[in-house]
Tab-separated table of C-alpha atoms in Angstrom:
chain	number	residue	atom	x	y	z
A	1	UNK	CA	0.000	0.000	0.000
A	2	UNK	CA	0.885	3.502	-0.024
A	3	UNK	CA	0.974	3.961	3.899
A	4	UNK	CA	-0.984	6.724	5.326
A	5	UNK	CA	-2.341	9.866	4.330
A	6	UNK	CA	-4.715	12.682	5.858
A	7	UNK	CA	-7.968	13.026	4.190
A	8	UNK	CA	-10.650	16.373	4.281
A	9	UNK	CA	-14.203	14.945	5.740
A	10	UNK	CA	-15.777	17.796	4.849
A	11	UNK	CA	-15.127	20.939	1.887
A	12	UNK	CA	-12.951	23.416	3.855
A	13	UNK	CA	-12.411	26.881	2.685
A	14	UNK	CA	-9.407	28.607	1.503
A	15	UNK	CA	-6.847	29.564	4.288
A	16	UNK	CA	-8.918	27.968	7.058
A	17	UNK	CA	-7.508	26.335	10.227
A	18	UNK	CA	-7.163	22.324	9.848
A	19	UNK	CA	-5.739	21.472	12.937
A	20	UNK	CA	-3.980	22.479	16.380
A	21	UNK	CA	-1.065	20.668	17.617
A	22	UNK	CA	0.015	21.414	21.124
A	23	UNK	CA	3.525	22.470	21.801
A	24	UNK	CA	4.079	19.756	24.177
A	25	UNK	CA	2.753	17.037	21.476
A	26	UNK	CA	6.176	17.424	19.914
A	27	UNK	CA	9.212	15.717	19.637
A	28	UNK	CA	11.989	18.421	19.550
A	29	UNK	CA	15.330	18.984	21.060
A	30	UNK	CA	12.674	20.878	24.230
A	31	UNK	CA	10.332	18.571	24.951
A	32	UNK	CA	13.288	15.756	25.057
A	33	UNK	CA	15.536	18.138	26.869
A	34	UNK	CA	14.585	15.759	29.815
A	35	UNK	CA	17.870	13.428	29.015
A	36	UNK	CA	21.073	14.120	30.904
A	37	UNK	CA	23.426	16.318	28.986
A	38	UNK	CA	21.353	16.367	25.705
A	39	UNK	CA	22.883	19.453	24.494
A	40	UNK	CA	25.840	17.507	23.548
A	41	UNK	CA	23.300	15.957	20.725
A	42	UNK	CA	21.856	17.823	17.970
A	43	UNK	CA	18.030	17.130	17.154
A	44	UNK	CA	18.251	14.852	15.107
A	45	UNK	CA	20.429	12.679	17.675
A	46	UNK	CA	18.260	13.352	20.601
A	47	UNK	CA	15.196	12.509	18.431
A	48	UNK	CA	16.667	9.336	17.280
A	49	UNK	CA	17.951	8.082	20.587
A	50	UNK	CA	14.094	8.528	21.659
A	51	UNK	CA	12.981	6.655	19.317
A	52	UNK	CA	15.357	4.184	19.507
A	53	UNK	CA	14.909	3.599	23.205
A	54	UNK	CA	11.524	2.921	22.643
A	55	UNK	CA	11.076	1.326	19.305
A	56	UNK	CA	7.923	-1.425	19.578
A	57	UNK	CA	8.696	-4.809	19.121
A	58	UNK	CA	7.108	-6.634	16.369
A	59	UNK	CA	3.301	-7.000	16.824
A	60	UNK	CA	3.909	-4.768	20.112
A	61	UNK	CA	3.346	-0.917	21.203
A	62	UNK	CA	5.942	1.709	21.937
A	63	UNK	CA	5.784	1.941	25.781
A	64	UNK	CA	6.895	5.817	25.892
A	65	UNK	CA	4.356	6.511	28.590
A	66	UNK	CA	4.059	10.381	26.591
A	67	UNK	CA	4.635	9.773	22.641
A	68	UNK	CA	4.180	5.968	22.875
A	69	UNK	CA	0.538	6.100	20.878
A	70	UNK	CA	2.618	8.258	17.784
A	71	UNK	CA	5.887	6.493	17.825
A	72	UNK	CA	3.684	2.816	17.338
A	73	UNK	CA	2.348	3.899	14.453
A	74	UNK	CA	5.356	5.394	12.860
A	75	UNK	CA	6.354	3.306	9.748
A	76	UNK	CA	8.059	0.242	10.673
A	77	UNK	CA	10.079	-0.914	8.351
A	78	UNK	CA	12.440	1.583	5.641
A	79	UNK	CA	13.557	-1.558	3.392
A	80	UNK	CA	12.850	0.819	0.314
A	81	UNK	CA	14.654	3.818	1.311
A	82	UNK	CA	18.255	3.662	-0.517
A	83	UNK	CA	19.946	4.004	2.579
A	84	UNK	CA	18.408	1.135	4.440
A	85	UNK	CA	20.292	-1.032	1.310
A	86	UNK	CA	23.738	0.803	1.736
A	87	UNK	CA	23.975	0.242	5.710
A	88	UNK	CA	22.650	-3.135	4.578
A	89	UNK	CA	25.757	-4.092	2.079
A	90	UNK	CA	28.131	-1.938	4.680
A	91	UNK	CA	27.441	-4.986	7.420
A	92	UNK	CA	27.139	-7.897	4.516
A	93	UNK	CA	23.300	-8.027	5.357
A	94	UNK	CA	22.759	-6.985	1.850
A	95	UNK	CA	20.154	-9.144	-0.655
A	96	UNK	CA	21.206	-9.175	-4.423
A	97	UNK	CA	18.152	-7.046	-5.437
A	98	UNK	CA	19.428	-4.410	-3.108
A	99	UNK	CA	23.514	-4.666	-4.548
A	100	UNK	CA	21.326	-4.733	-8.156
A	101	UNK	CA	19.554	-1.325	-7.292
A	102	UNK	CA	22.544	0.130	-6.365
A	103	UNK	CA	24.437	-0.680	-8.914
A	104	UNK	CA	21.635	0.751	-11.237
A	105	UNK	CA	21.659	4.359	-9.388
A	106	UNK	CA	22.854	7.466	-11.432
A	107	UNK	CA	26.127	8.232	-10.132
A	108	UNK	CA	25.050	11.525	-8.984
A	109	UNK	CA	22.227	9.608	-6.968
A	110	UNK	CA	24.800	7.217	-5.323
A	111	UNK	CA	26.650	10.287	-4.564
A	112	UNK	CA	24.627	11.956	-2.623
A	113	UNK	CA	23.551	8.922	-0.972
A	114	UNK	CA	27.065	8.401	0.376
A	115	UNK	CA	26.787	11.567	2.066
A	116	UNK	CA	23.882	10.669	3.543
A	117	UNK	CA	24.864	7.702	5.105
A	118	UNK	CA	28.076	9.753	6.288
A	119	UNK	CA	25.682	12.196	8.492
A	120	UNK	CA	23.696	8.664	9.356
A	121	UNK	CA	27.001	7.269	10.602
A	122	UNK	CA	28.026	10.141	12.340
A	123	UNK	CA	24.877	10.619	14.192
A	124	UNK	CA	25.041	6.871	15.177
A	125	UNK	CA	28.555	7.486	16.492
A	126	UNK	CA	27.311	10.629	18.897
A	127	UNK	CA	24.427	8.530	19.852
A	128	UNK	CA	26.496	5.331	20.921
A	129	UNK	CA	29.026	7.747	22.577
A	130	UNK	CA	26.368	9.013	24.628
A	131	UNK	CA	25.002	6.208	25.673
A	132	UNK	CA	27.983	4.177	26.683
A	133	UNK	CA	29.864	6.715	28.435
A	134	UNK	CA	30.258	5.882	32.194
A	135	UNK	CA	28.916	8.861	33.565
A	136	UNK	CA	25.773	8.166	32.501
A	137	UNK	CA	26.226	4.109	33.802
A	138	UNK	CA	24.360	3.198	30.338
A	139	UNK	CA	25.724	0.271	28.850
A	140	UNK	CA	24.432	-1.236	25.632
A	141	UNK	CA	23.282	-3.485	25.238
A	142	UNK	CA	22.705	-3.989	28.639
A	143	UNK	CA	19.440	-2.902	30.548
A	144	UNK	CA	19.095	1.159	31.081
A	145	UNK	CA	20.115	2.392	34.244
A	146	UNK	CA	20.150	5.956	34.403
A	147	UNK	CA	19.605	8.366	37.284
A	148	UNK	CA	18.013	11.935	36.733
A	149	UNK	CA	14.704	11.530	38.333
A	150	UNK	CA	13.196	9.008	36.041
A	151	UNK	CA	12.153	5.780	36.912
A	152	UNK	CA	10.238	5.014	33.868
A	153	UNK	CA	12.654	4.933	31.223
A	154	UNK	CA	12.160	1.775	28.721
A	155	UNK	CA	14.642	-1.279	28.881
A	156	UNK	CA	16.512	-2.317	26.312
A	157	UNK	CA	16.548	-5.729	27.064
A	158	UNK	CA	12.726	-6.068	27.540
A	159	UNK	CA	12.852	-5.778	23.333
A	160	UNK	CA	14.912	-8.310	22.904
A	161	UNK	CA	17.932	-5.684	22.616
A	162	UNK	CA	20.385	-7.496	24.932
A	163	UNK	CA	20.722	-10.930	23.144
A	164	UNK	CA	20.788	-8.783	19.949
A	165	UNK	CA	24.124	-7.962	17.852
A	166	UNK	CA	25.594	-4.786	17.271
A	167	UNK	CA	24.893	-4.664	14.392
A	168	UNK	CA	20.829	-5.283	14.451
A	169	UNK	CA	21.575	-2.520	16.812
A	170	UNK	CA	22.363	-0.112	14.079
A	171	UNK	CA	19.719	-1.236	12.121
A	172	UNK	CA	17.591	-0.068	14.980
A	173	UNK	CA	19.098	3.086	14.443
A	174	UNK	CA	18.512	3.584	10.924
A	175	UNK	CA	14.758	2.989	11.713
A	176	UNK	CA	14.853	5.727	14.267
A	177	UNK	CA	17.578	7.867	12.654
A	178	UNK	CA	15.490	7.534	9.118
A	179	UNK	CA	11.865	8.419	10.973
A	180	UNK	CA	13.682	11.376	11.936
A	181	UNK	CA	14.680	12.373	8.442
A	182	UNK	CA	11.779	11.858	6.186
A	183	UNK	CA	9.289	13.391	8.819
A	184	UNK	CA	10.549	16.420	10.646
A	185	UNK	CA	10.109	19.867	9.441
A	186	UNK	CA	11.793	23.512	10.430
A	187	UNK	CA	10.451	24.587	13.258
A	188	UNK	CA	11.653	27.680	14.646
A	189	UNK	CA	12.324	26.817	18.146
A	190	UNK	CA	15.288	29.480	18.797
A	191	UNK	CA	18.068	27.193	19.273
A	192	UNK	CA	20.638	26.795	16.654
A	193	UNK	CA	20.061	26.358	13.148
A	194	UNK	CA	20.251	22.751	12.798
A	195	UNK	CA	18.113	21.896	16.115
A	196	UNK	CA	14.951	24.095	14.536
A	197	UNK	CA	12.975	21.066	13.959
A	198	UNK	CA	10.101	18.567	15.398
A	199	UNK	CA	8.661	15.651	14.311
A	200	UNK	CA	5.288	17.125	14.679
A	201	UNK	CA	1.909	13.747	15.307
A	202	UNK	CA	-1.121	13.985	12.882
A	203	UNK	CA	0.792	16.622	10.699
A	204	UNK	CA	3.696	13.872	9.469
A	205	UNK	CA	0.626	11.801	7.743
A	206	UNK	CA	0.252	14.735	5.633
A	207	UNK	CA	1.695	13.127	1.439
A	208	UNK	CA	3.631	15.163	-0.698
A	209	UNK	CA	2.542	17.152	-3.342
A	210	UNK	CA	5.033	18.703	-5.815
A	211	UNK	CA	1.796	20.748	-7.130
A	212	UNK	CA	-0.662	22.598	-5.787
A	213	UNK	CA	-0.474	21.342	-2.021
A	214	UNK	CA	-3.281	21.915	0.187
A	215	UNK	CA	-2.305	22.316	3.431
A	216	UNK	CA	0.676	24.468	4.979
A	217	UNK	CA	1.797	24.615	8.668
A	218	UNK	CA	1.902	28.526	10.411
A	219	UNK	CA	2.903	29.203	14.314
A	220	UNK	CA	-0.037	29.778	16.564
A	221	UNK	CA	-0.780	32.885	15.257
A	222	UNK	CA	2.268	33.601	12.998
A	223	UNK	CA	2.793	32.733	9.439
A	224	UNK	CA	4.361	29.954	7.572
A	225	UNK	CA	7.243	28.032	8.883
A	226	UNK	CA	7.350	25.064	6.451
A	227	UNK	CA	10.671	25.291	4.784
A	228	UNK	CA	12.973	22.728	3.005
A	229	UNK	CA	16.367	23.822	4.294
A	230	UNK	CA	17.299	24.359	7.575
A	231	UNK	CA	17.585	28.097	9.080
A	232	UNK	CA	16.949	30.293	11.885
A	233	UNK	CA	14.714	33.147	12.381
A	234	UNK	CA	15.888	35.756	14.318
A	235	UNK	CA	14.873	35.740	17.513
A	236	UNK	CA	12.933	32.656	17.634
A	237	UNK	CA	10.014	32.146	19.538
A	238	UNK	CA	10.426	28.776	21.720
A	239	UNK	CA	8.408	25.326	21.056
A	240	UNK	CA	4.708	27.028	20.483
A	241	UNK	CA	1.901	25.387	18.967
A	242	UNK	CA	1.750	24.502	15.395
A	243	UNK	CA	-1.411	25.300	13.408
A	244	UNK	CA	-2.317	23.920	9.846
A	245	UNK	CA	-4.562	25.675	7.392
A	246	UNK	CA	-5.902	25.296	3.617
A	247	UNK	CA	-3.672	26.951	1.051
A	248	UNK	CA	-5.174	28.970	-1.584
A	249	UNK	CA	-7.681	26.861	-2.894
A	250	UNK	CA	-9.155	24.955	0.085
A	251	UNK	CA	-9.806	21.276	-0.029
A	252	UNK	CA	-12.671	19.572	-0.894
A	253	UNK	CA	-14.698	16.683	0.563
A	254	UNK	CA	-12.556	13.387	0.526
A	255	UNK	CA	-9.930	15.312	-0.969
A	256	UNK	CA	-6.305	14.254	0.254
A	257	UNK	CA	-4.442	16.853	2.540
A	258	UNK	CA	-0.783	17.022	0.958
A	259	UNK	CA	2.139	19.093	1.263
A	260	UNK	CA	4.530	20.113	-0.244
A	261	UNK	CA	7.835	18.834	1.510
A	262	UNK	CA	10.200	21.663	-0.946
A	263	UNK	CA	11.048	22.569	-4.231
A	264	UNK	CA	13.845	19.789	-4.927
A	265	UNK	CA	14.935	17.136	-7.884
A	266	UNK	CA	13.909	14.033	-7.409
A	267	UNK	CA	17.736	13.052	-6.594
A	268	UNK	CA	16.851	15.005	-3.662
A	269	UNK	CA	13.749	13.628	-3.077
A	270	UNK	CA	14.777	10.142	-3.589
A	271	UNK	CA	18.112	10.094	-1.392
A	272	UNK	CA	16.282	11.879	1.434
A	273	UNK	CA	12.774	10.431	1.724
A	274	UNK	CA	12.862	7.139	-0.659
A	275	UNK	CA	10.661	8.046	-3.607
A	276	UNK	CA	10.219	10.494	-6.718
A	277	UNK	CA	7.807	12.359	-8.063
A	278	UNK	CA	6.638	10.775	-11.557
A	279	UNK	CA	6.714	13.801	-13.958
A	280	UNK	CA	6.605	14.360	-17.749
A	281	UNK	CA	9.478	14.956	-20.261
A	282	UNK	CA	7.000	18.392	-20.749
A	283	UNK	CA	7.554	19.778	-16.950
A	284	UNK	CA	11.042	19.134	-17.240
A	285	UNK	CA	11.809	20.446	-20.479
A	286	UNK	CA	9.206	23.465	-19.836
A	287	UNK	CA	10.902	24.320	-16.451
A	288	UNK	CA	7.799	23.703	-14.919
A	289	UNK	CA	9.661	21.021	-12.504
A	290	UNK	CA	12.759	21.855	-10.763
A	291	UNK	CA	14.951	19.285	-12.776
A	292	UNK	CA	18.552	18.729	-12.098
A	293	UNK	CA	21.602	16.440	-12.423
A	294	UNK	CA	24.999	16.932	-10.461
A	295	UNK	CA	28.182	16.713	-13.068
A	296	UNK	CA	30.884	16.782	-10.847
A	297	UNK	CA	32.215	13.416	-11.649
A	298	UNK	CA	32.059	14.359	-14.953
A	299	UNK	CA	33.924	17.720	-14.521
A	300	UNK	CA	36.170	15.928	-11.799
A	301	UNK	CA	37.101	13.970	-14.628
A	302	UNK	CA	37.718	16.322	-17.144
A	303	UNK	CA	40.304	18.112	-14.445
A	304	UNK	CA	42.265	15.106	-13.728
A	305	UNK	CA	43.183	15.004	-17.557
A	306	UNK	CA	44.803	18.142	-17.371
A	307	UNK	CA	47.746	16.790	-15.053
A	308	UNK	CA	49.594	19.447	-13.216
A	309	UNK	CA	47.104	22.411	-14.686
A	310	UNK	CA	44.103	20.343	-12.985
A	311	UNK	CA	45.884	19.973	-10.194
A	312	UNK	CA	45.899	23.823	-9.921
A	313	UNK	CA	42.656	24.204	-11.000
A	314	UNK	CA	41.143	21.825	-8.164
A	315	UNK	CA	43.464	23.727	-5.769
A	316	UNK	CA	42.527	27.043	-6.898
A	317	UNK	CA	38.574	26.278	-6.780
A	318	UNK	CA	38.798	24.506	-3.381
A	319	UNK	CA	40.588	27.928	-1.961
A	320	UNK	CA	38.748	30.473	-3.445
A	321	UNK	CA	34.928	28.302	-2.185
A	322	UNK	CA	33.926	26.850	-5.793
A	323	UNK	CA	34.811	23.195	-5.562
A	324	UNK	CA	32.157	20.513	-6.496
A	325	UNK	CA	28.391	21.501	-6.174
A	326	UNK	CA	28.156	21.750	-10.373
A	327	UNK	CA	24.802	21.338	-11.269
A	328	UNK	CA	22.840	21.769	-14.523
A	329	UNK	CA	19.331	22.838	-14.051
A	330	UNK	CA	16.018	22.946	-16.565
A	331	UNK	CA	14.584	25.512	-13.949
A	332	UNK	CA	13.657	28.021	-13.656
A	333	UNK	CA	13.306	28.418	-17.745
A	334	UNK	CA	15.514	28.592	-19.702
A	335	UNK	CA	17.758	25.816	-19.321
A	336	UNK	CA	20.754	26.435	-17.896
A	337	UNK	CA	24.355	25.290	-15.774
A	338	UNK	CA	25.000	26.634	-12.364
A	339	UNK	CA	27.130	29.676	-11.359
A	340	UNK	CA	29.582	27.290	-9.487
A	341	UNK	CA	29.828	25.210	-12.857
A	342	UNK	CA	30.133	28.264	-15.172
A	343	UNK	CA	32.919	29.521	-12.688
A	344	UNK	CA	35.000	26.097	-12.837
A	345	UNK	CA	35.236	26.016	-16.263
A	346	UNK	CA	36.052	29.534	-16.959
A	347	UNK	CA	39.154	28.755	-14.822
A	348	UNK	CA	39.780	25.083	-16.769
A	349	UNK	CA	39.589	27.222	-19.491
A	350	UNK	CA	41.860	29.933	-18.916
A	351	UNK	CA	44.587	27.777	-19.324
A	352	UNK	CA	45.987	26.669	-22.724
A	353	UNK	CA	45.931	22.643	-23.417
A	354	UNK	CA	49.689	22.383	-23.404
A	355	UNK	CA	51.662	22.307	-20.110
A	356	UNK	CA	52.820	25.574	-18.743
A	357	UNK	CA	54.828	26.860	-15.856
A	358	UNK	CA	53.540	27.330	-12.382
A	359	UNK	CA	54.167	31.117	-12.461
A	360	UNK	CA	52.445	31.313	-15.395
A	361	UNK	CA	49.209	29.357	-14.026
A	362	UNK	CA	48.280	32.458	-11.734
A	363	UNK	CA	49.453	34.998	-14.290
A	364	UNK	CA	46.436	33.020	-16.395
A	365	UNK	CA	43.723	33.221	-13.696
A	366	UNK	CA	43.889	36.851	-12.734
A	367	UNK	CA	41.401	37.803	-15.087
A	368	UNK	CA	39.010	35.011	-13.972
A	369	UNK	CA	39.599	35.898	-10.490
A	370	UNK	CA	38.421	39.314	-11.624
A	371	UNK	CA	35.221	37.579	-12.474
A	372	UNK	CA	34.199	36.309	-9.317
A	373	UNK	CA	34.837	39.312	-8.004
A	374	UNK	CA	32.478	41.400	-9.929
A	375	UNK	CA	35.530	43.083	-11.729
A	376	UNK	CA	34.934	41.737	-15.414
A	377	UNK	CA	31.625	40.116	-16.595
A	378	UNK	CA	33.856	37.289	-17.974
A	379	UNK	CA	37.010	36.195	-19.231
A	380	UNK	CA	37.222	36.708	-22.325
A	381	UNK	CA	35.246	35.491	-25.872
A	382	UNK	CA	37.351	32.736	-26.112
A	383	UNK	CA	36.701	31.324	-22.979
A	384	UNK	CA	33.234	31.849	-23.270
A	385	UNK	CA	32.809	29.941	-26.315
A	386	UNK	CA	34.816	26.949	-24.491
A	387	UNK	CA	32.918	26.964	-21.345
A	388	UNK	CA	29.918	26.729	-23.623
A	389	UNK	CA	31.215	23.899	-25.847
A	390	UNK	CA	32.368	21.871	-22.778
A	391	UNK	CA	28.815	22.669	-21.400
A	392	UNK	CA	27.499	20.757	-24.021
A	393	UNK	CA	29.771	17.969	-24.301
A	394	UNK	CA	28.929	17.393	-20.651
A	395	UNK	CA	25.093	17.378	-21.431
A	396	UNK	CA	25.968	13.908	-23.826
A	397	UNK	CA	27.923	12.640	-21.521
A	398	UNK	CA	24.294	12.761	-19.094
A	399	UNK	CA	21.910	12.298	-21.832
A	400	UNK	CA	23.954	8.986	-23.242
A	401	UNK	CA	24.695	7.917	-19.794
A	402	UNK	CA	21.155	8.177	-18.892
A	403	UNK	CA	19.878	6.090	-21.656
A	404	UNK	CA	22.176	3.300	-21.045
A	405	UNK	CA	20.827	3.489	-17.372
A	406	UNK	CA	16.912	3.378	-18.348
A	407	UNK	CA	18.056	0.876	-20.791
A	408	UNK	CA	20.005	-1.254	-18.060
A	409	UNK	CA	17.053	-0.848	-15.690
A	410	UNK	CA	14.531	-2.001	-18.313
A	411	UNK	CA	16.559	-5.207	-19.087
A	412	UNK	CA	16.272	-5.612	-15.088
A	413	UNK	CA	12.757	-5.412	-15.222
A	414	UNK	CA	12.181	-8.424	-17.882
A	415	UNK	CA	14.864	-10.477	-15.969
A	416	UNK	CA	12.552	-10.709	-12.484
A	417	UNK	CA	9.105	-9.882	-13.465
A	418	UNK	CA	7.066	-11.672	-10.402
A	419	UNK	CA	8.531	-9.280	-7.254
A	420	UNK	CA	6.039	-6.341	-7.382
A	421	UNK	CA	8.210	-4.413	-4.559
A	422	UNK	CA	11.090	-4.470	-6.511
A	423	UNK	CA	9.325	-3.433	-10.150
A	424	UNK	CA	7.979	-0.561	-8.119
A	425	UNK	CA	11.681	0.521	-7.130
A	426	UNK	CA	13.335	-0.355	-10.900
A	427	UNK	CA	10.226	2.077	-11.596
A	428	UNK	CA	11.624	5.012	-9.346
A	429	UNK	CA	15.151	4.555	-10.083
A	430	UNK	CA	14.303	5.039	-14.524
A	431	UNK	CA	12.650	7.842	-13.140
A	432	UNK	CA	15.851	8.905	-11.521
A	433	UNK	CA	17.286	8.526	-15.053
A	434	UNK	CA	14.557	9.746	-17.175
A	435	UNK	CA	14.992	13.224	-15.137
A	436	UNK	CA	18.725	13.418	-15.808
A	437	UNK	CA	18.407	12.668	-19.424
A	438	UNK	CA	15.689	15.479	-19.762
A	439	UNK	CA	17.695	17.853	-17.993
A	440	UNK	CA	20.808	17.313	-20.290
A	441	UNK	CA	18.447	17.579	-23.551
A	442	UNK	CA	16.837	20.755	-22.267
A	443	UNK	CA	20.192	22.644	-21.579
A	444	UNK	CA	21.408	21.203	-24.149
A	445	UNK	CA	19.176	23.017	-26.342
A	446	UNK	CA	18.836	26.358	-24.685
């Protein structure tokens, strides 16, 4: 099935209150400010020590005696999420279909899914420090003893836990760890940019909606707070009450409630929260969907061909802020390569394709340094036309790439046709690709 969603019983206007959800009905770095020396976490740790601690056991309820009725009917199981198959292969757990998937990802895909298990693995770290530091007499995976004034605190052992190994521990973790990422949203609590979140009951159930969402959250009060990134608000105004209305067009009777969870790729969207949107070659191409593909192995590549010149030109970049994040985007319209990738190959191409001395390398990239300082509008004609050629010779590279992948993914799906589960992935991952190919075509053509 599709899991949960949220559902209107009745037509509700436009910009009308949906629901109230009390302060104290959170999970957030306040309300589980209760553990001993839980600043040293960040949210996301704290929150995903909670829930580890007092993750149900199968065909059982959470026994949190506060969040216990939430946290047992949080998803149980994240075998489709990409990163559930990476920790998998990382402790040999992994099943072929899962090395096949990943072996079928774009590379900018797998990419970013490495970094995601790297914050994974460093939360897990924090979170086992904490726990197994003596001061705190909490040894895993023995039973929990601590001693703050709480006598209710869940035991480990009583789910199974202590006869457990460590490493079903850490798949524990990425249950908790990966609740934590695909369901909390900015919430401006006033406490430091990357703790301004909650995973926030009834809300969570809300789907996502790339178009025309239907509901957004605003403070008690105040106005929207639902953002995709991760800031602060000056000031911020504590852990207050969270109150969702209609957007612009209201909702009809049996209509689902959605939101929108940001304006990202699907690489985004996949790596962080497991699916993709399933769009048309038209809302890429159009701009209409915010289409994208990272190049940087593509442009690494290109640099490490250049021997001692690429050398300088990876040093240079990495100095002066502009290494790696090259992207090529179809929106907004027209078409068109990121600033960051524009700016790297304006200094590959300042350089002439024959060796030259190292004085002479920063003689070369004066004038582009001029650039990026607002000096000089560009480099020169030339290098203009260059940057634009090897633009397009990097959109092949994506649009070939990308239809060996849908064509490697196809093959895949004649090979095993009687798993539906894994079908339904193959399905999201040619997605992945059919997005990147658009992408190249339509800068490609602008």
């Amino acid at each position: 099935g599709a899991g949960y969603g949220l559902f209107a019983i009745a037509d509700v206007p436009r910009h009308a209150p949906l629901l109230t959800l009390p302060s104290k009905a959170k999970l957030n770095a306040i309300t589980l400010g209760h553990y001993p020396h839980s600043k040293r976490l960040t949210a996301t740790q704290v929150i995903s020590l909670h829930l580890l601690l007092y993750r149900p056991a199968l065909g059982c309820e959470s026994d949190d005696p506060h969040f216990g009725p939430y946290i047992s009917i949080l998803p149980r199981d994240f075998g489709d999420h990409p990163l559930t198959w990476i920790v998998h292969r990382s402790l040999g757990r992994g099943s072929h279909k899962e090395h096949r998937l990943l072996d079928l990802l774009p590379p900018s895909v797998l990419a970013d899914l490495l970094l995601l298990e790297r914050r994974f693995r460093k939360d897990w770290e924090a979170v086992r420090q904490f726990m197994v530091r003596p001061m705190r007499t909490l040894q895993l995976p023995a039973v929990i003893k601590y001693d703050f004034g709480q006598d209710n605190l869940p035991e480990l052992s009583s789910r199974c836990h202590k006869t457990r190994s460590p490493s079903d521990l850490i798949l524990d973790f990425v249950w908790a760890w990966l609740n934590v990422n695909t369901r909390c949203l900015y919430d401006d609590l006033g406490l430091d940019k990357d703790d301004n979140m909650s995973l926030c009951p009834v809300f969570d159930f809300a789907n996502h909606a790339w178009m025309q969402p239907t509901m957004e959250p605003v403070r008690a009060g105040g106005s929207a707070i639902w953002q995709a990134g991760r800031r602060r608000s000056p000031g911020g105004t504590g852990n207050s009450d969270l109150v969702c209305v209609s957007c612009d067009r209201g909702i009809a009777r049996d209509q689902e409630v959605t939101l929108r969870y940001g304006w990202h790729p699907n690489r985004t969207l996949f790596v962080e929260y497991g699916f993709a949107n399933a769009i048309t070659s038209e809302e890429l191409m159009s701009g209409a969907y915010p289409g994208e593909v990272n190049v940087q192995d593509i442009v690494t590549r290109l640099m490490d061909c250049r021997g001692e010149t690429g050398a300088f030109v990876k040093r240079t970049l990495d100095t002066e802020g502009y290494w790696g994040d090259w992207t090529i985007h179809c929106s907004p319209s027209p078409a068109h390569a990121s600033f960051r990738l524009i700016t790297a190959l304006r200094l590959y191409h300042s350089f002439p394709p024959c060796p030259i001395r190292p004085e002479d390398m920063n003689t070369a990239s004066r004038r582009w340094r001029d650039t990026i300082l607002g000096y000089e509008n560009d480099v020169s004609e030339e290098n203009e036309r260059a940057c634009r050629e090897t633009i397009g010779g990097i959109c092949e590279v994506v649009i070939s790439r990308a239809e060996r992948g849908i064509k490697s993914v196809k093959e895949e799906m004649k090979r095993d046709e009687g798993d539906e589960w894994y079908k339904c992935v193959l399905r999201t991952v040619e997605l992945l690709w059919f997005e990147e190919r658009a992408v190249g075509e339509a800068v490609l053509l602008a």
